[in-house]
PDB file of C-alpha atoms in Angstrom:
ATOM      1  CA  MET M1181       1.274  39.944  23.154  1.00 78.00           C
ATOM      2  CA  VAL M1182       3.286  37.252  21.379  1.00 88.00           C
ATOM      3  CA  ARG M1183       2.294  33.705  22.297  1.00 90.00           C
ATOM      4  CA  THR M1184       4.798  30.847  22.691  1.00 94.00           C
ATOM      5  CA  GLY M1185       4.600  27.094  23.169  1.00 95.00           C
ATOM      6  CA  ALA M1186       3.888  27.808  26.834  1.00 95.00           C
ATOM      7  CA  HIS M1187       0.412  28.866  25.704  1.00 96.00           C
ATOM      8  CA  ALA M1188      -0.362  25.608  23.863  1.00 97.00           C
ATOM      9  CA  TYR M1189      -0.957  21.914  24.496  1.00 98.00           C
ATOM     10  CA  LEU M1190      -0.981  18.779  22.341  1.00 98.00           C
ATOM     11  CA  LYS M1191      -2.638  15.435  23.085  1.00 98.00           C
ATOM     12  CA  TYR M1192      -4.124  12.417  21.343  1.00 98.00           C
ATOM     13  CA  GLY M1193      -6.432   9.441  21.896  1.00 98.00           C
ATOM     14  CA  PHE M1194      -7.174   6.166  20.122  1.00 97.00           C
ATOM     15  CA  GLU M1195     -10.380   6.059  18.084  1.00 97.00           C
ATOM     16  CA  THR M1196     -12.996   3.310  18.383  1.00 96.00           C
ATOM     17  CA  ALA M1197     -13.835   3.625  14.664  1.00 96.00           C
ATOM     18  CA  PHE M1198     -12.646   5.909  11.902  1.00 97.00           C
ATOM     19  CA  ALA M1199     -13.105   9.549  12.986  1.00 97.00           C
ATOM     20  CA  THR M1200     -15.033   8.346  16.053  1.00 97.00           C
ATOM     21  CA  ILE M1201     -14.011   8.250  19.694  1.00 96.00           C
ATOM     22  CA  SER M1202     -16.312   6.935  22.420  1.00 92.00           C
ATOM     23  CA  ASN M1203     -15.533   9.738  24.868  1.00 92.00           C
ATOM     24  CA  ALA M1204     -13.755  13.042  24.223  1.00 90.00           C
ATOM     25  CA  ASN M1205     -12.073  12.613  27.606  1.00 92.00           C
ATOM     26  CA  LEU M1206     -10.078   9.744  26.087  1.00 96.00           C
ATOM     27  CA  ILE M1207      -8.076  12.309  24.121  1.00 97.00           C
ATOM     28  CA  ASN M1208      -5.697  12.509  27.058  1.00 97.00           C
ATOM     29  CA  LYS M1209      -2.385  11.016  25.934  1.00 97.00           C
ATOM     30  CA  LYS M1210       1.003  12.616  25.442  1.00 97.00           C
ATOM     31  CA  PHE M1211       3.268  11.564  22.570  1.00 98.00           C
ATOM     32  CA  GLY M1212       6.378  11.720  24.744  1.00 97.00           C
ATOM     33  CA  LEU M1213       8.608  14.043  26.684  1.00 98.00           C
ATOM     34  CA  GLN M1214       9.565  17.379  25.162  1.00 97.00           C
ATOM     35  CA  ASP M1215       6.844  16.919  22.531  1.00 97.00           C
ATOM     36  CA  LYS M1216       6.541  19.501  19.805  1.00 98.00           C
ATOM     37  CA  LEU M1217       4.230  20.033  16.861  1.00 98.00           C
ATOM     38  CA  SER M1218       6.819  21.111  14.324  1.00 96.00           C
ATOM     39  CA  SER M1219       4.367  21.441  11.439  1.00 98.00           C
ATOM     40  CA  PHE M1220       0.571  21.550  11.171  1.00 98.00           C
ATOM     41  CA  SER M1221      -1.013  22.145   7.787  1.00 98.00           C
ATOM     42  CA  LEU M1222      -4.525  21.902   6.347  1.00 97.00           C
ATOM     43  CA  THR M1223      -5.520  22.337   2.717  1.00 97.00           C
ATOM     44  CA  ASN M1224      -8.785  22.343   0.796  1.00 96.00           C
ATOM     45  CA  ASN M1225      -7.096  21.411  -2.519  1.00 96.00           C
ATOM     46  CA  LYS M1226      -8.469  24.457  -4.272  1.00 97.00           C
ATOM     47  CA  VAL M1227      -8.806  24.309  -8.066  1.00 97.00           C
ATOM     48  CA  ASP M1228      -8.671  27.464 -10.188  1.00 97.00           C
ATOM     49  CA  LEU M1229     -11.302  27.503 -12.947  1.00 98.00           C
ATOM     50  CA  ASN M1230     -10.459  29.660 -15.918  1.00 97.00           C
ATOM     51  CA  LYS M1231     -12.682  31.017 -18.647  1.00 96.00           C
ATOM     52  CA  LEU M1232     -12.410  31.680 -22.325  1.00 98.00           C
ATOM     53  CA  ASN M1233     -11.950  35.277 -23.378  1.00 97.00           C
ATOM     54  CA  GLN M1234     -10.258  36.420 -20.142  1.00 96.00           C
ATOM     55  CA  ASN M1235      -6.830  36.124 -18.494  1.00 96.00           C
ATOM     56  CA  THR M1236      -7.992  36.094 -14.873  1.00 97.00           C
ATOM     57  CA  VAL M1237      -9.384  33.273 -12.732  1.00 97.00           C
ATOM     58  CA  ASP M1238     -13.131  32.930 -13.127  1.00 98.00           C
ATOM     59  CA  LYS M1239     -14.132  30.719 -10.155  1.00 98.00           C
ATOM     60  CA  TYR M1240     -12.772  28.398  -7.504  1.00 97.00           C
ATOM     61  CA  ALA M1241     -13.708  24.800  -6.797  1.00 97.00           C
ATOM     62  CA  TYR M1242     -12.673  22.989  -3.614  1.00 96.00           C
ATOM     63  CA  GLY M1243     -11.617  19.372  -3.382  1.00 95.00           C
ATOM     64  CA  GLN M1244     -10.569  17.045  -0.569  1.00 96.00           C
ATOM     65  CA  GLU M1245      -9.889  18.297   2.918  1.00 97.00           C
ATOM     66  CA  SER M1246      -6.380  17.108   3.712  1.00 97.00           C
ATOM     67  CA  GLY M1247      -4.130  17.818   6.672  1.00 98.00           C
ATOM     68  CA  THR M1248      -0.655  16.862   7.853  1.00 98.00           C
ATOM     69  CA  MET M1249       1.218  17.066  11.150  1.00 98.00           C
ATOM     70  CA  SER M1250       4.775  16.351  12.197  1.00 98.00           C
ATOM     71  CA  VAL M1251       5.273  15.616  15.893  1.00 98.00           C
ATOM     72  CA  GLY M1252       8.676  15.240  17.514  1.00 98.00           C
ATOM     73  CA  PHE M1253       9.385  14.009  21.040  1.00 98.00           C
ATOM     74  CA  THR M1254      11.764  12.109  23.297  1.00 98.00           C
ATOM     75  CA  LEU M1255      10.940   8.419  23.694  1.00 98.00           C
ATOM     76  CA  SER M1256       9.545   7.969  27.211  1.00 97.00           C
ATOM     77  CA  ASN M1257       7.085   5.041  27.068  1.00 95.00           C
ATOM     78  CA  PRO M1258       6.027   2.237  24.702  1.00 97.00           C
ATOM     79  CA  TRP M1259       2.462   3.350  23.989  1.00 97.00           C
ATOM     80  CA  ILE M1260       3.315   5.252  20.813  1.00 97.00           C
ATOM     81  CA  PHE M1261       3.922   1.910  19.056  1.00 98.00           C
ATOM     82  CA  GLY M1262       0.173   1.318  19.228  1.00 98.00           C
ATOM     83  CA  THR M1263      -0.314   4.019  16.604  1.00 98.00           C
ATOM     84  CA  VAL M1264       1.615   2.098  13.932  1.00 98.00           C
ATOM     85  CA  LEU M1265       1.323  -1.548  15.038  1.00 97.00           C
ATOM     86  CA  GLY M1266      -2.185  -1.634  16.495  1.00 97.00           C
ATOM     87  CA  ALA M1267      -3.389  -2.565  19.971  1.00 96.00           C
ATOM     88  CA  PRO M1268      -1.058  -4.870  21.923  1.00 97.00           C
ATOM     89  CA  THR M1269      -1.548  -8.213  23.606  1.00 97.00           C
ATOM     90  CA  LYS M1270      -1.136  -7.861  27.372  1.00 97.00           C
ATOM     91  CA  THR M1271       0.144 -10.715  29.562  1.00 97.00           C
ATOM     92  CA  GLY M1272       0.857 -10.954  33.264  1.00 95.00           C
ATOM     93  CA  SER M1273      -1.459 -11.013  36.265  1.00 92.00           C
ATOM     94  CA  GLY M1274       0.548  -8.441  38.175  1.00 94.00           C
ATOM     95  CA  SER M1275       3.279  -5.859  37.793  1.00 95.00           C
ATOM     96  CA  PRO M1276       5.324  -5.893  35.681  1.00 96.00           C
ATOM     97  CA  TYR M1277       3.009  -6.478  32.735  1.00 97.00           C
ATOM     98  CA  THR M1278       4.174  -7.394  29.237  1.00 97.00           C
ATOM     99  CA  TYR M1279       2.750  -5.694  26.159  1.00 98.00           C
ATOM    100  CA  THR M1280       3.453  -7.162  22.729  1.00 98.00           C
ATOM    101  CA  TYR M1281       2.966  -5.237  19.478  1.00 98.00           C
ATOM    102  CA  PRO M1282       1.490  -6.333  17.145  1.00 96.00           C
ATOM    103  CA  GLN M1283      -1.037  -8.396  19.069  1.00 93.00           C
ATOM    104  CA  THR M1284      -1.303 -12.173  18.928  1.00 90.00           C
ATOM    105  CA  GLY M1285      -2.455 -13.140  15.442  1.00 88.00           C
ATOM    106  CA  GLY M1286      -0.240 -10.663  13.639  1.00 90.00           C
ATOM    107  CA  LEU M1287      -0.463  -7.154  12.301  1.00 93.00           C
ATOM    108  CA  PRO M1288      -4.071  -5.898  11.931  1.00 94.00           C
ATOM    109  CA  LYS M1289      -5.180  -5.503   8.331  1.00 93.00           C
ATOM    110  CA  THR M1290      -6.641  -2.057   9.052  1.00 94.00           C
ATOM    111  CA  PRO M1291      -4.779   0.895  10.618  1.00 97.00           C
ATOM    112  CA  ARG M1292      -5.488   2.114  14.141  1.00 97.00           C
ATOM    113  CA  THR M1293      -6.486   5.766  13.925  1.00 98.00           C
ATOM    114  CA  ILE M1294      -6.195   8.508  16.522  1.00 98.00           C
ATOM    115  CA  GLN M1295      -7.679  11.911  17.237  1.00 98.00           C
ATOM    116  CA  VAL M1296      -5.311  14.781  17.926  1.00 98.00           C
ATOM    117  CA  GLU M1297      -6.262  17.904  19.853  1.00 98.00           C
ATOM    118  CA  VAL M1298      -4.248  21.108  19.706  1.00 98.00           C
ATOM    119  CA  GLY M1299      -5.126  23.882  22.160  1.00 97.00           C
ATOM    120  CA  PHE M1300      -3.888  27.454  21.961  1.00 96.00           C
ATOM    121  CA  ASP M1301      -4.416  30.109  24.603  1.00 95.00           C
ATOM    122  CA  GLY M1302      -4.868  33.065  22.283  1.00 92.00           C
ATOM    123  CA  ALA M1303      -4.461  36.709  23.209  1.00 88.00           C
ATOM    124  CA  SER M1304      -8.048  37.605  22.296  1.00 89.00           C
ATOM    125  CA  ALA M1305      -9.681  34.175  21.942  1.00 93.00           C
ATOM    126  CA  ASP M1306      -8.707  30.578  22.609  1.00 96.00           C
ATOM    127  CA  ILE M1307      -8.464  28.087  19.757  1.00 97.00           C
ATOM    128  CA  VAL M1308      -8.975  24.330  20.094  1.00 97.00           C
ATOM    129  CA  ARG M1309      -8.563  22.249  16.942  1.00 97.00           C
ATOM    130  CA  THR M1310      -9.474  18.561  16.735  1.00 97.00           C
ATOM    131  CA  ALA M1311      -8.160  16.445  13.869  1.00 98.00           C
ATOM    132  CA  LYS M1312     -10.069  13.187  13.355  1.00 98.00           C
ATOM    133  CA  GLY M1313      -9.231   9.942  11.602  1.00 97.00           C
ATOM    134  CA  CYS M1314      -5.518  10.661  11.987  1.00 98.00           C
ATOM    135  CA  LEU M1315      -3.057   8.150  10.561  1.00 98.00           C
ATOM    136  CA  VAL M1316       0.430   7.945  12.018  1.00 98.00           C
ATOM    137  CA  ASN M1317       1.935   7.059   8.697  1.00 97.00           C
ATOM    138  CA  SER M1318       5.466   6.675  10.049  1.00 98.00           C
ATOM    139  CA  LEU M1319       7.344   6.517  13.335  1.00 98.00           C
ATOM    140  CA  SER M1320      11.101   7.124  13.385  1.00 98.00           C
ATOM    141  CA  ILE M1321      13.499   6.595  16.291  1.00 98.00           C
ATOM    142  CA  ASN M1322      17.066   7.854  16.422  1.00 98.00           C
ATOM    143  CA  ALA M1323      19.656   7.414  19.171  1.00 97.00           C
ATOM    144  CA  ALA M1324      23.134   8.901  18.938  1.00 97.00           C
ATOM    145  CA  VAL M1325      26.011   9.075  21.395  1.00 96.00           C
ATOM    146  CA  GLY M1326      25.526  12.040  23.706  1.00 96.00           C
ATOM    147  CA  GLY M1327      21.863  12.519  22.773  1.00 97.00           C
ATOM    148  CA  LEU M1328      18.325  11.548  23.646  1.00 98.00           C
ATOM    149  CA  ALA M1329      16.293   8.826  21.942  1.00 98.00           C
ATOM    150  CA  GLU M1330      14.488  11.147  19.565  1.00 98.00           C
ATOM    151  CA  CYS M1331      11.239  10.229  17.807  1.00 98.00           C
ATOM    152  CA  THR M1332       9.310  11.809  14.962  1.00 98.00           C
ATOM    153  CA  THR M1333       5.899  10.962  13.573  1.00 98.00           C
ATOM    154  CA  ASP M1334       4.330  11.970  10.280  1.00 98.00           C
ATOM    155  CA  ILE M1335       0.558  12.199  10.569  1.00 98.00           C
ATOM    156  CA  THR M1336      -2.109  12.645   7.903  1.00 98.00           C
ATOM    157  CA  TYR M1337      -5.794  13.328   8.409  1.00 98.00           C
ATOM    158  CA  GLY M1338      -8.819  14.275   6.338  1.00 96.00           C
ATOM    159  CA  LYS M1339     -11.414  15.439   8.828  1.00 97.00           C
ATOM    160  CA  GLU M1340     -11.342  18.341  11.250  1.00 96.00           C
ATOM    161  CA  SER M1341     -14.098  19.682  13.495  1.00 89.00           C
ATOM    162  CA  ALA M1342     -14.962  23.355  13.602  1.00 95.00           C
ATOM    163  CA  PRO M1343     -12.575  25.005  16.079  1.00 96.00           C
ATOM    164  CA  SER M1344     -13.713  25.525  19.654  1.00 95.00           C
ATOM    165  CA  THR M1345     -12.861  28.466  21.892  1.00 95.00           C
ATOM    166  CA  SER M1346     -12.948  26.504  25.151  1.00 94.00           C
ATOM    167  CA  LEU M1347      -9.628  25.042  26.260  1.00 96.00           C
ATOM    168  CA  ASN M1348      -9.695  21.505  27.629  1.00 95.00           C
ATOM    169  CA  ALA M1349      -7.394  19.806  30.115  1.00 95.00           C
ATOM    170  CA  VAL M1350      -3.751  19.224  29.213  1.00 96.00           C
ATOM    171  CA  PRO M1351      -2.676  15.575  28.698  1.00 97.00           C
ATOM    172  CA  THR M1352      -3.132  13.475  31.839  1.00 95.00           C
ATOM    173  CA  LEU M1353      -1.447  10.310  30.518  1.00 95.00           C
ATOM    174  CA  PRO M1354       0.906   8.526  30.573  1.00 95.00           C
ATOM    175  CA  SER M1355       1.273   8.248  34.317  1.00 93.00           C
ATOM    176  CA  VAL M1356       4.896   7.046  33.995  1.00 93.00           C
ATOM    177  CA  GLU M1357       7.454   8.792  31.785  1.00 95.00           C
ATOM    178  CA  PHE M1358      11.196   8.246  31.530  1.00 96.00           C
ATOM    179  CA  PRO M1359      13.608  10.073  29.185  1.00 97.00           C
ATOM    180  CA  TYR M1360      15.434   7.349  27.259  1.00 98.00           C
ATOM    181  CA  THR M1361      18.871   8.352  25.973  1.00 97.00           C
ATOM    182  CA  PHE M1362      21.676   6.718  24.011  1.00 96.00           C
ATOM    183  CA  ALA M1363      23.003   5.359  27.311  1.00 95.00           C
ATOM    184  CA  HIS M1364      19.813   3.314  27.794  1.00 96.00           C
ATOM    185  CA  ALA M1365      20.039   1.707  24.345  1.00 96.00           C
ATOM    186  CA  GLU M1366      21.772  -1.336  22.934  1.00 94.00           C
ATOM    187  CA  LEU M1367      21.797  -2.641  19.379  1.00 95.00           C
ATOM    188  CA  TYR M1368      22.135  -6.181  18.021  1.00 94.00           C
ATOM    189  CA  PHE M1369      22.515  -6.829  14.289  1.00 94.00           C
ATOM    190  CA  ALA M1370      22.818 -10.263  12.671  1.00 91.00           C
ATOM    191  CA  GLY M1371      22.508 -11.690  16.166  1.00 89.00           C
ATOM    192  CA  GLN M1372      25.626  -9.882  17.431  1.00 90.00           C
ATOM    193  CA  LEU M1373      26.027  -6.877  19.703  1.00 91.00           C
ATOM    194  CA  VAL M1374      27.179  -3.909  17.590  1.00 93.00           C
ATOM    195  CA  ALA M1375      30.439  -2.727  19.157  1.00 82.00           C
ATOM    196  CA  GLN M1376      31.114   0.971  19.682  1.00 90.00           C
ATOM    197  CA  CYS M1377      27.893   2.004  17.958  1.00 95.00           C
ATOM    198  CA  GLN M1378      27.802   5.770  17.389  1.00 95.00           C
ATOM    199  CA  ASP M1379      24.237   6.206  16.209  1.00 97.00           C
ATOM    200  CA  ALA M1380      21.310   4.090  15.115  1.00 97.00           C
ATOM    201  CA  SER M1381      17.975   4.898  13.558  1.00 97.00           C
ATOM    202  CA  MET M1382      14.901   3.006  12.441  1.00 98.00           C
ATOM    203  CA  ASN M1383      11.659   3.840  10.700  1.00 98.00           C
ATOM    204  CA  ILE M1384       8.306   2.046  10.719  1.00 98.00           C
ATOM    205  CA  SER M1385       6.007   3.148   7.909  1.00 98.00           C
ATOM    206  CA  GLN M1386       2.428   1.918   7.573  1.00 95.00           C
ATOM    207  CA  ASN M1387       2.033   3.237   4.019  1.00 95.00           C
ATOM    208  CA  THR M1388      -1.515   4.173   4.925  1.00 95.00           C
ATOM    209  CA  GLU M1389      -3.939   6.192   2.862  1.00 96.00           C
ATOM    210  CA  LEU M1390      -7.150   8.072   3.472  1.00 97.00           C
ATOM    211  CA  LEU M1391     -10.239   7.050   1.513  1.00 97.00           C
ATOM    212  CA  TYR M1392     -12.648   9.674   0.208  1.00 97.00           C
ATOM    213  CA  GLY M1393     -16.120   9.192  -1.212  1.00 95.00           C
ATOM    214  CA  LEU M1394     -18.887  11.007  -3.015  1.00 95.00           C
ATOM    215  CA  ASN M1395     -20.962  13.563  -1.111  1.00 95.00           C
ATOM    216  CA  SER M1396     -18.180  14.653   1.240  1.00 94.00           C
ATOM    217  CA  HIS M1397     -15.011  16.721   1.057  1.00 95.00           C
ATOM    218  CA  GLN M1398     -13.738  14.881   4.136  1.00 97.00           C
ATOM    219  CA  ALA M1399     -12.175  11.424   4.410  1.00 97.00           C
ATOM    220  CA  VAL M1400     -14.564   8.583   5.181  1.00 97.00           C
ATOM    221  CA  ASP M1401     -12.146   5.737   5.939  1.00 97.00           C
ATOM    222  CA  SER M1402      -8.517   4.594   5.736  1.00 97.00           C
ATOM    223  CA  PHE M1403      -6.503   1.561   4.702  1.00 96.00           C
ATOM    224  CA  ARG M1404      -2.912   0.341   4.919  1.00 94.00           C
ATOM    225  CA  ARG M1405      -0.584  -1.098   2.344  1.00 95.00           C
ATOM    226  CA  VAL M1406       2.664  -3.006   3.060  1.00 95.00           C
ATOM    227  CA  LEU M1407       4.345  -2.280   6.377  1.00 96.00           C
ATOM    228  CA  SER M1408       7.845  -0.995   5.704  1.00 97.00           C
ATOM    229  CA  MET M1409      10.732  -1.155   8.195  1.00 97.00           C
ATOM    230  CA  THR M1410      14.089   0.394   7.420  1.00 98.00           C
ATOM    231  CA  GLY M1411      17.020   1.810   9.322  1.00 97.00           C
ATOM    232  CA  SER M1412      20.733   2.426   9.616  1.00 97.00           C
ATOM    233  CA  PHE M1413      23.558   2.444  12.110  1.00 97.00           C
ATOM    234  CA  ARG M1414      27.165   3.654  12.283  1.00 96.00           C
ATOM    235  CA  ALA M1415      29.806   1.821  14.275  1.00 95.00           C
ATOM    236  CA  SER M1416      33.546   1.281  14.486  1.00 94.00           C
ATOM    237  CA  LEU M1417      34.992  -0.879  11.731  1.00 93.00           C
ATOM    238  CA  ILE M1418      36.467  -3.884  13.533  1.00 91.00           C
ATOM    239  CA  ASP M1419      36.170  -6.841  11.130  1.00 92.00           C
ATOM    240  CA  LYS M1420      34.877  -8.019   7.746  1.00 90.00           C
ATOM    241  CA  ASP M1421      31.753  -9.752   9.057  1.00 88.00           C
ATOM    242  CA  LEU M1422      29.155  -7.324   7.722  1.00 89.00           C
ATOM    243  CA  LEU M1423      30.964  -6.970   4.416  1.00 89.00           C
ATOM    244  CA  GLU M1424      30.893 -10.754   4.052  1.00 86.00           C
ATOM    245  CA  LYS M1425      27.169 -10.792   4.750  1.00 86.00           C
ATOM    246  CA  LEU M1426      26.554  -8.157   2.110  1.00 87.00           C
ATOM    247  CA  LEU M1427      28.591 -10.121  -0.432  1.00 86.00           C
ATOM    248  CA  ALA M1428      26.824 -13.350   0.541  1.00 84.00           C
ATOM    249  CA  GLN M1429      23.496 -11.781  -0.361  1.00 83.00           C
ATOM    250  CA  ILE M1430      24.678 -11.558  -3.953  1.00 79.00           C
ATOM    251  CA  LYS M1431      27.051 -14.565  -3.643  1.00 74.00           C
ATOM    252  CA  GLN M1432      29.945 -12.663  -5.089  1.00 63.00           C
ATOM    253  CA  ASP M1433      33.656 -13.337  -4.333  1.00 64.00           C
ATOM    254  CA  THR M1434      32.953 -14.946  -0.979  1.00 63.00           C
ATOM    255  CA  SER M1435      33.198 -18.463   0.340  1.00 62.00           C
ATOM    256  CA  ALA M1436      29.911 -18.075   2.214  1.00 65.00           C
ATOM    257  CA  ALA M1437      26.754 -19.642   0.822  1.00 75.00           C
ATOM    258  CA  TYR M1438      23.994 -17.436  -0.563  1.00 79.00           C
ATOM    259  CA  GLN M1439      21.973 -15.794   2.211  1.00 81.00           C
ATOM    260  CA  GLU M1440      18.754 -13.920   1.543  1.00 84.00           C
ATOM    261  CA  THR M1441      18.969 -12.351   5.013  1.00 87.00           C
ATOM    262  CA  VAL M1442      21.834 -11.602   7.398  1.00 88.00           C
ATOM    263  CA  GLY M1443      21.046 -14.511   9.726  1.00 80.00           C
ATOM    264  CA  GLY M1444      21.365 -14.479  13.481  1.00 69.00           C
ATOM    265  CA  GLY M1445      18.388 -16.593  14.450  1.00 69.00           C
ATOM    266  CA  ALA M1446      14.758 -15.588  14.741  1.00 67.00           C
ATOM    267  CA  THR M1447      15.813 -12.147  15.975  1.00 73.00           C
ATOM    268  CA  GLU M1448      18.289 -10.761  13.488  1.00 88.00           C
ATOM    269  CA  PHE M1449      17.902  -7.200  14.767  1.00 94.00           C
ATOM    270  CA  LYS M1450      17.260  -6.004  18.301  1.00 95.00           C
ATOM    271  CA  PHE M1451      17.077  -2.389  19.453  1.00 96.00           C
ATOM    272  CA  THR M1452      16.452  -2.169  23.204  1.00 97.00           C
ATOM    273  CA  PHE M1453      15.800   0.740  25.544  1.00 97.00           C
ATOM    274  CA  ILE M1454      16.215  -0.213  29.180  1.00 97.00           C
ATOM    275  CA  LYS M1455      15.219   1.808  32.228  1.00 95.00           C
ATOM    276  CA  ASP M1456      14.943  -1.209  34.528  1.00 92.00           C
ATOM    277  CA  ASN M1457      15.532  -4.630  32.994  1.00 89.00           C
ATOM    278  CA  THR M1458      12.931  -6.208  35.280  1.00 91.00           C
ATOM    279  CA  ASN M1459      10.116  -3.652  35.230  1.00 93.00           C
ATOM    280  CA  GLU M1460      10.549  -1.043  32.492  1.00 96.00           C
ATOM    281  CA  LYS M1461      12.054  -1.635  29.060  1.00 97.00           C
ATOM    282  CA  ILE M1462      11.216  -1.555  25.361  1.00 98.00           C
ATOM    283  CA  GLU M1463      12.649  -4.255  23.102  1.00 97.00           C
ATOM    284  CA  ILE M1464      12.250  -3.902  19.339  1.00 97.00           C
ATOM    285  CA  SER M1465      13.008  -7.099  17.423  1.00 96.00           C
ATOM    286  CA  MET M1466      13.025  -7.653  13.672  1.00 95.00           C
ATOM    287  CA  SER M1467      13.746 -10.533  11.357  1.00 93.00           C
ATOM    288  CA  GLY M1468      14.199 -11.030   7.635  1.00 92.00           C
ATOM    289  CA  LEU M1469      16.944  -8.396   7.448  1.00 94.00           C
ATOM    290  CA  GLY M1470      18.621  -7.509   4.191  1.00 93.00           C
ATOM    291  CA  ILE M1471      21.556  -5.096   3.953  1.00 94.00           C
ATOM    292  CA  ASN M1472      20.916  -2.305   1.462  1.00 95.00           C
ATOM    293  CA  ASP M1473      24.426  -0.861   1.418  1.00 95.00           C
ATOM    294  CA  LEU M1474      27.644  -0.548   3.403  1.00 96.00           C
ATOM    295  CA  SER M1475      29.751   2.608   3.510  1.00 96.00           C
ATOM    296  CA  VAL M1476      33.157   3.184   5.107  1.00 95.00           C
ATOM    297  CA  SER M1477      34.265   6.655   6.173  1.00 86.00           C
ATOM    298  CA  GLY M1478      37.134   8.268   8.032  1.00 81.00           C
ATOM    299  CA  ILE M1479      40.150   6.514   6.505  1.00 90.00           C
ATOM    300  CA  GLU M1480      42.356   9.463   7.371  1.00 93.00           C
ATOM    301  CA  PRO M1481      45.452   9.933   9.532  1.00 94.00           C
ATOM    302  CA  VAL M1482      44.692   9.525  13.268  1.00 90.00           C
ATOM    303  CA  GLU M1483      40.931   9.508  12.693  1.00 90.00           C
ATOM    304  CA  PRO M1484      38.558   6.697  13.759  1.00 92.00           C
ATOM    305  CA  ILE M1485      37.194   4.539  10.970  1.00 94.00           C
ATOM    306  CA  PHE M1486      33.465   3.844  10.873  1.00 95.00           C
ATOM    307  CA  GLU M1487      31.195   1.731   8.744  1.00 96.00           C
ATOM    308  CA  GLU M1488      27.564   2.619   8.108  1.00 96.00           C
ATOM    309  CA  ILE M1489      24.921   0.054   7.281  1.00 96.00           C
ATOM    310  CA  THR M1490      21.439   0.671   5.909  1.00 97.00           C
ATOM    311  CA  TRP M1491      18.966  -2.195   6.088  1.00 97.00           C
ATOM    312  CA  THR M1492      15.396  -3.365   5.475  1.00 96.00           C
ATOM    313  CA  ALA M1493      13.394  -5.861   7.554  1.00 96.00           C
ATOM    314  CA  LYS M1494      10.368  -8.075   6.904  1.00 94.00           C
ATOM    315  CA  THR M1495       8.777  -8.512  10.340  1.00 94.00           C
ATOM    316  CA  ILE M1496       8.726  -6.683  13.659  1.00 96.00           C
ATOM    317  CA  SER M1497       7.808  -7.336  17.273  1.00 96.00           C
ATOM    318  CA  VAL M1498       7.895  -4.787  20.097  1.00 97.00           C
ATOM    319  CA  VAL M1499       7.803  -6.237  23.603  1.00 97.00           C
ATOM    320  CA  ALA M1500       7.497  -3.766  26.458  1.00 97.00           C
ATOM    321  CA  LYS M1501       7.614  -4.380  30.175  1.00 97.00           C
ATOM    322  CA  SER M1502       5.709  -1.882  32.279  1.00 97.00           C
ATOM    323  CA  THR M1503       4.327  -1.461  35.766  1.00 96.00           C
ATOM    324  CA  ILE M1504       1.198   0.099  34.249  1.00 96.00           C
ATOM    325  CA  ALA M1505      -1.858  -2.175  34.190  1.00 95.00           C
ATOM    326  CA  ALA M1506      -3.386  -0.831  30.946  1.00 94.00           C
ATOM    327  CA  GLU M1507      -2.158   0.703  27.717  1.00 94.00           C
ATOM    328  CA  GLU M1508      -1.902   4.457  28.133  1.00 94.00           C
TER     329      GLU M1508
END
């Protein structure tokens, strides 16, 4: 009988050290609502060894174990930011609590790894796969008019346990989930509310890598390079403000003084998802914004005119309010 997604589960948990988790029961978290594992691949980096005096492969050699996953889901809680920005700093003695990513002291120098468990209720035998030392290399968020706040993660890993045939429990956390949509989002750019925004997206990339060593085909550690934050948005063209800011960055044909960034105070960019402004919301703030390019489309009879901006940021802070007393 054909199996569907109704016969599978997906969950993750934060590791205490690379490829190590203190208790398997801590692999109990859900990425978000409507989560899906859109791709799941593992390779042994096989090398074909040829031989003189013949036209066929002589032997095989096997290199690094390397796996990738792509997980998509609807944004429903702030905990996923812990996979790319590290553990948060929690403040507040009672509900609501405030969680700030990255924690006080800045972005951790080493990535925070997770373990991912995929269970499949097979027709003849169950399959449970556990990927260890997983790096969420990037987290992308997109919100468009009429749609949900959609997220995607690209995950790499270099260590997987032998598959089990005993299914475990489905994810038990988070205890609170809410489907954020475009109607729960607002966007500020250069310190100003973006009027009639049609869609906005952002990407946080850790630029992490797995480290391999002698005497093992599996990864032994991981490290991160420069944190990269990029994004774009499309909104109605209403004035020349953003064009002026782009020109000011190259100080060309504008009366404005040279500006390395778009300005707007300490928080030049703010992308907020609000369920309840007092108790439940996620506020993503960035500074050090530079405009990459500006495009104008739709200059046609009786059609709306939009401008699209792509940008890059230097720093990020995610502040989440939650009624939950511990990171889930």
